[in-house]
XYZ file of C-alpha atoms in Angstrom:
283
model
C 69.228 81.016 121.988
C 72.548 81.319 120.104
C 74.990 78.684 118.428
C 78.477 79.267 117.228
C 79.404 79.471 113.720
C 82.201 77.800 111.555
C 84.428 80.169 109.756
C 83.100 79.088 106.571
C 79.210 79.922 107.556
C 80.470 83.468 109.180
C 79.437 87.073 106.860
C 82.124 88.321 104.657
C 82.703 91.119 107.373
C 83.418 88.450 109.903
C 86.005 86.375 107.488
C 87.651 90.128 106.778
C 89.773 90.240 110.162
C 90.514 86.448 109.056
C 92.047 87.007 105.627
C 95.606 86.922 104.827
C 97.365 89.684 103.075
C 101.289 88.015 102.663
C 103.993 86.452 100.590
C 107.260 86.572 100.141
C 109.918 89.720 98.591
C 113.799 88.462 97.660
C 116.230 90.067 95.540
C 119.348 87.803 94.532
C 122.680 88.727 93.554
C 125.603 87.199 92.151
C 128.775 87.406 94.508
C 132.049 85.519 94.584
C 130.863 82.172 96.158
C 127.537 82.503 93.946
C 124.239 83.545 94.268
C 123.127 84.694 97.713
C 119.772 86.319 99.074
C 120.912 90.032 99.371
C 117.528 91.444 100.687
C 114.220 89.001 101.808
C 110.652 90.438 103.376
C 108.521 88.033 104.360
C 105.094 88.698 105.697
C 102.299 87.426 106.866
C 102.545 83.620 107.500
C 104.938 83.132 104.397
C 108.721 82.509 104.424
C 111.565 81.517 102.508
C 114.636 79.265 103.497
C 117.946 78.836 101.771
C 118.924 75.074 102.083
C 122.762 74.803 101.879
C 123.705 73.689 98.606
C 127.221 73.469 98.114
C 129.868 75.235 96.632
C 129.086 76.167 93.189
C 125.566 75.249 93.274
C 122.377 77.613 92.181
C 121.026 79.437 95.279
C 117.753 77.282 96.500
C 114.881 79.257 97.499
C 112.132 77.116 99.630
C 108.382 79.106 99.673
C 106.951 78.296 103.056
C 103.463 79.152 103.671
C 102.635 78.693 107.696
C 98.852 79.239 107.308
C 98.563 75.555 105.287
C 96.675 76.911 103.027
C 94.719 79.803 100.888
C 91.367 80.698 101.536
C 88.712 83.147 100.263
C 90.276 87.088 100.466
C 93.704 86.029 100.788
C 96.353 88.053 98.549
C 99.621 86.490 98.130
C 102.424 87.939 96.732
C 105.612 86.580 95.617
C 108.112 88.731 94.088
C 111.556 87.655 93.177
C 114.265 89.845 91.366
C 117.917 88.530 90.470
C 120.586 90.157 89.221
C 122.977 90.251 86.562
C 124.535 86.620 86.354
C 122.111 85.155 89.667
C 120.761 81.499 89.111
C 118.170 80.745 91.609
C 116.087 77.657 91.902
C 113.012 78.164 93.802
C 110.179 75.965 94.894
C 107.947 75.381 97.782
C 107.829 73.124 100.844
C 104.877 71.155 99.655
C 101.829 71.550 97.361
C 99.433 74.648 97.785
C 95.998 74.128 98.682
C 93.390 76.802 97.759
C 89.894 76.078 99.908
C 86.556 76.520 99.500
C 85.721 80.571 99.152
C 82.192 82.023 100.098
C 82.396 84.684 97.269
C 85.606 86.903 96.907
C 88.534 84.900 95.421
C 91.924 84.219 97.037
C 94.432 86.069 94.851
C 97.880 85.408 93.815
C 100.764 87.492 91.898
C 103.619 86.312 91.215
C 106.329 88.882 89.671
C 109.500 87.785 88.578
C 112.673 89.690 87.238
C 115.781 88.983 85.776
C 118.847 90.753 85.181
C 121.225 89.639 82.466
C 123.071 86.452 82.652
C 120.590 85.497 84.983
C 118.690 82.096 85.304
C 115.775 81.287 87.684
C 114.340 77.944 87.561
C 110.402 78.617 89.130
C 109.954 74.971 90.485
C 106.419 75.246 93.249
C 104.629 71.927 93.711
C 101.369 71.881 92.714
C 98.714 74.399 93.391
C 95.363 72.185 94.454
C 92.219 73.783 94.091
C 89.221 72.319 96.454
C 85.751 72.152 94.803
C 84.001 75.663 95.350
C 87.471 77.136 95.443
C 87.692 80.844 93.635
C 91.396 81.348 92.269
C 92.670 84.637 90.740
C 96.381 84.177 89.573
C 98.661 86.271 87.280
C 102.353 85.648 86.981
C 104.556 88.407 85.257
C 108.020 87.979 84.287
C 110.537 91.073 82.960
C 113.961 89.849 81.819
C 116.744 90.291 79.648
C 117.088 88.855 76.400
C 120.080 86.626 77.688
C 118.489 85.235 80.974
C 116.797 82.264 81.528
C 113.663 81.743 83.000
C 112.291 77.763 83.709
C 108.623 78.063 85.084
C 106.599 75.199 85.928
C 103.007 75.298 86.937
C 101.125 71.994 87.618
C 96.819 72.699 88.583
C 95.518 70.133 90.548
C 91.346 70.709 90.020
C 89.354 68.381 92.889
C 90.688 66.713 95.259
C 90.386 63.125 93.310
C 91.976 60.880 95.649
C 89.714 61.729 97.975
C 86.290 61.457 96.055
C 85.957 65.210 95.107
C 85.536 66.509 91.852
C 85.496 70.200 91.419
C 81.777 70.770 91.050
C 81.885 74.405 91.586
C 84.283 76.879 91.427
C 86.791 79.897 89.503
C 89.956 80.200 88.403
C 90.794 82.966 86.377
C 94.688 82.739 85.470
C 96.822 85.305 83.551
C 100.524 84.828 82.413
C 102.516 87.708 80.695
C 106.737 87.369 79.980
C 108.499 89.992 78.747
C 111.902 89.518 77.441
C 113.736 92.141 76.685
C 110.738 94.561 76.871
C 108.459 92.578 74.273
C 105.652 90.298 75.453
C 107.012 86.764 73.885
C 104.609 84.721 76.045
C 100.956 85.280 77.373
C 98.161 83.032 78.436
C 94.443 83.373 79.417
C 92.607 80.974 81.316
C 89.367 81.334 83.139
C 87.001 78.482 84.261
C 83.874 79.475 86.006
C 80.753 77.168 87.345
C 80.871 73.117 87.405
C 84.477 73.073 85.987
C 84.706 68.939 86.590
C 81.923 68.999 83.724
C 84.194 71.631 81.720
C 86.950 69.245 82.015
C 85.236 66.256 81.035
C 85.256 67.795 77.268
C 87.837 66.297 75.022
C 88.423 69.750 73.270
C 89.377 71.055 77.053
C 91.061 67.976 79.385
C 88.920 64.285 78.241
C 88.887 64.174 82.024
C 91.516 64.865 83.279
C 92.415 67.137 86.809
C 95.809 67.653 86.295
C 97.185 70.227 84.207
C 100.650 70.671 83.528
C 102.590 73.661 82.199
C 106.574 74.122 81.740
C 107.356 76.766 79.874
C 111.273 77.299 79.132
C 112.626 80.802 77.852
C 116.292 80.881 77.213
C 118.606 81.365 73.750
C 119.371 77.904 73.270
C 115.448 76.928 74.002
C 114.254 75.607 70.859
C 117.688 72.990 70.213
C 116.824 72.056 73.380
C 113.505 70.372 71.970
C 114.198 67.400 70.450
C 116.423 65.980 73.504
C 112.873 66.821 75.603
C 110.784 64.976 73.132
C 113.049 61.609 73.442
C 112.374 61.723 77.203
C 108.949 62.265 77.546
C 107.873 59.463 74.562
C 107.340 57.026 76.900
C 105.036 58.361 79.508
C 102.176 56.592 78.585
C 100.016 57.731 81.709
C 100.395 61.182 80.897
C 98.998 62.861 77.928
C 101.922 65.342 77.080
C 103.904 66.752 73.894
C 106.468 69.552 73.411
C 106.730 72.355 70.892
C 109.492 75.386 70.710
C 109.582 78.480 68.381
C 111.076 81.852 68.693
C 113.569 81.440 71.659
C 110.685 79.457 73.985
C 109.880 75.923 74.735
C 106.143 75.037 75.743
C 105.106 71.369 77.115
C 101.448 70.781 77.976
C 100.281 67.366 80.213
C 97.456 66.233 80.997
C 97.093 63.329 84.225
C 94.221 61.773 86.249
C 96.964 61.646 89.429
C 99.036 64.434 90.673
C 101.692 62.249 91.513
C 101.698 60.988 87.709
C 102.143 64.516 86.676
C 105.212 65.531 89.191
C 106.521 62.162 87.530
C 106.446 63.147 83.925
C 107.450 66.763 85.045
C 110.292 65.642 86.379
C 111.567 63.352 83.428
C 111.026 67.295 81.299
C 113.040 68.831 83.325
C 116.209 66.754 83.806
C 116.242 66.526 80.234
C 115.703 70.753 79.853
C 118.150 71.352 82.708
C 120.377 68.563 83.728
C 120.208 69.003 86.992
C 118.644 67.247 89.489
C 115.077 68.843 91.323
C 114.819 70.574 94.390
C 115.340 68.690 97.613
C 111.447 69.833 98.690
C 110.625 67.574 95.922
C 111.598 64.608 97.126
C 109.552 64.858 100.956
């Protein structure tokens, strides 16, 4: 007697012919009528689309992944590279959901350079981790001392809206930007085991699921800190507060609602950039 198997209950040998090994390769160059894609791989169930901006606009990059999600084994890869004076602003279609992993992590790299007189504004939705997800990130970023690099990261931990807190679960995350060939920004995060509990802590989120990064490198980042500080004053549903020092902005946020947090994030960012978000945004 025999009975088929979900995905989820299947060895890890089984799940190996399942696993997704993708992402997305552009390099972007600056040309007469602006920034164009000169050279895009895509692979495996990811994609990238170029909405039509306008004349004089930055070059909009849309992530696409097909799957609808990342699950245990997957590697991602996203790799952008822009040349000297290239302004790109990419984002993704709509938030990333990480699943539930039997026992090897999904993985994602993200590697990001910039020429100078460049300026990439790194705009994904959120990445939303299910309870008994296992997440191993790193994001590393080479550019010039005179490009500009805006790169937001919101974490949503449990799916909260629907009555899951993450119980169980990994995420091990590692930052590293270089400017100029020195490291002038690196983080270090790894939460392991019944990470709602971890996050119940008021030294770590006073329970909160939302965690929100934007960290802003650029020459004129720190005079740009006071105008950010006006904006985000009065967003009292968000915990959230600014600082800038050596040629870097960094604002933290904490939300109970993901939708909260795009909120706030949004308010940060037309204040750092003055322009308006991504069209992907507003689906």
């Amino acid at each position: 007697m025999s009975a088929a198997s979900s995905p989820s209950e299947s060895s890890p040998q089984a799940l190996q012919t399942l696993r997704v090994k993708g992402g997305v390769r552009a390099a972007f160059r600056a040309g007469p009528r602006g920034t164009f894609a000169a050279t895009v791989h895509e692979a495996d169930g990811w994609r990238v689309r170029f909405p039509d901006t306008g004349p004089g606009a930055d070059c909009e990059a849309v992530i696409l992944n097909t799957g609808g999600g990342i699950a245990g084994g997957d590697e991602v890869r996203l790799d952008f590279d822009l040349g000297p004076g290239a302004r790109v602003t990419a984002t993704s279609a709509a938030g990333e959901r990480v699943y539930r992993a039997l026992d090897v992590p999904a993985r994602i790299a993200t590697a990001l350079r910039l020429a100078p007189g460049s300026a990439l504004a790194w705009l994904p939705r959120e990445t939303i981790l299910s309870s008994g997800a296992r997440l191993a990130r790193r994001i590393e970023v080479e550019m010039a001392e005179t490009a500009t690099l805006s790169l937001l990261d919101i974490l949503v931990l449990g799916r909260h809206g629907s009555g899951e807190r993450m119980q169980a679960g990994m995420l091990d995350d590692l930052w590293a930007i270089r400017r100029g060939g020195r490291l002038v920004h690196a983080e270090a995060v790894r939460l392991d085991g019944a990470i709602a509990d971890a996050l119940a802590r008021p030294a770590i989120a006073g329970g909160a699921h939302v965690i929100g990064t934007l960290l802003h490198v650029a020459p004129e980042a720190e005079a740009c800190l006071e105008r950010v500080r006006r904006e985000i004053v009065g967003l009292g549903d968000v915990e959230i507060a600014a600082s800038a020092w050596e040629g870097k902005l960094v604002l933290r946020a904490l939300a109970g609602c993901g939708g909260r947090m795009r909120a706030a994030m949004q308010v940060a960012l037309d204040a750092l950039r003055g322009a308006p978000m991504p069209r992907a945004w507003m689906m």
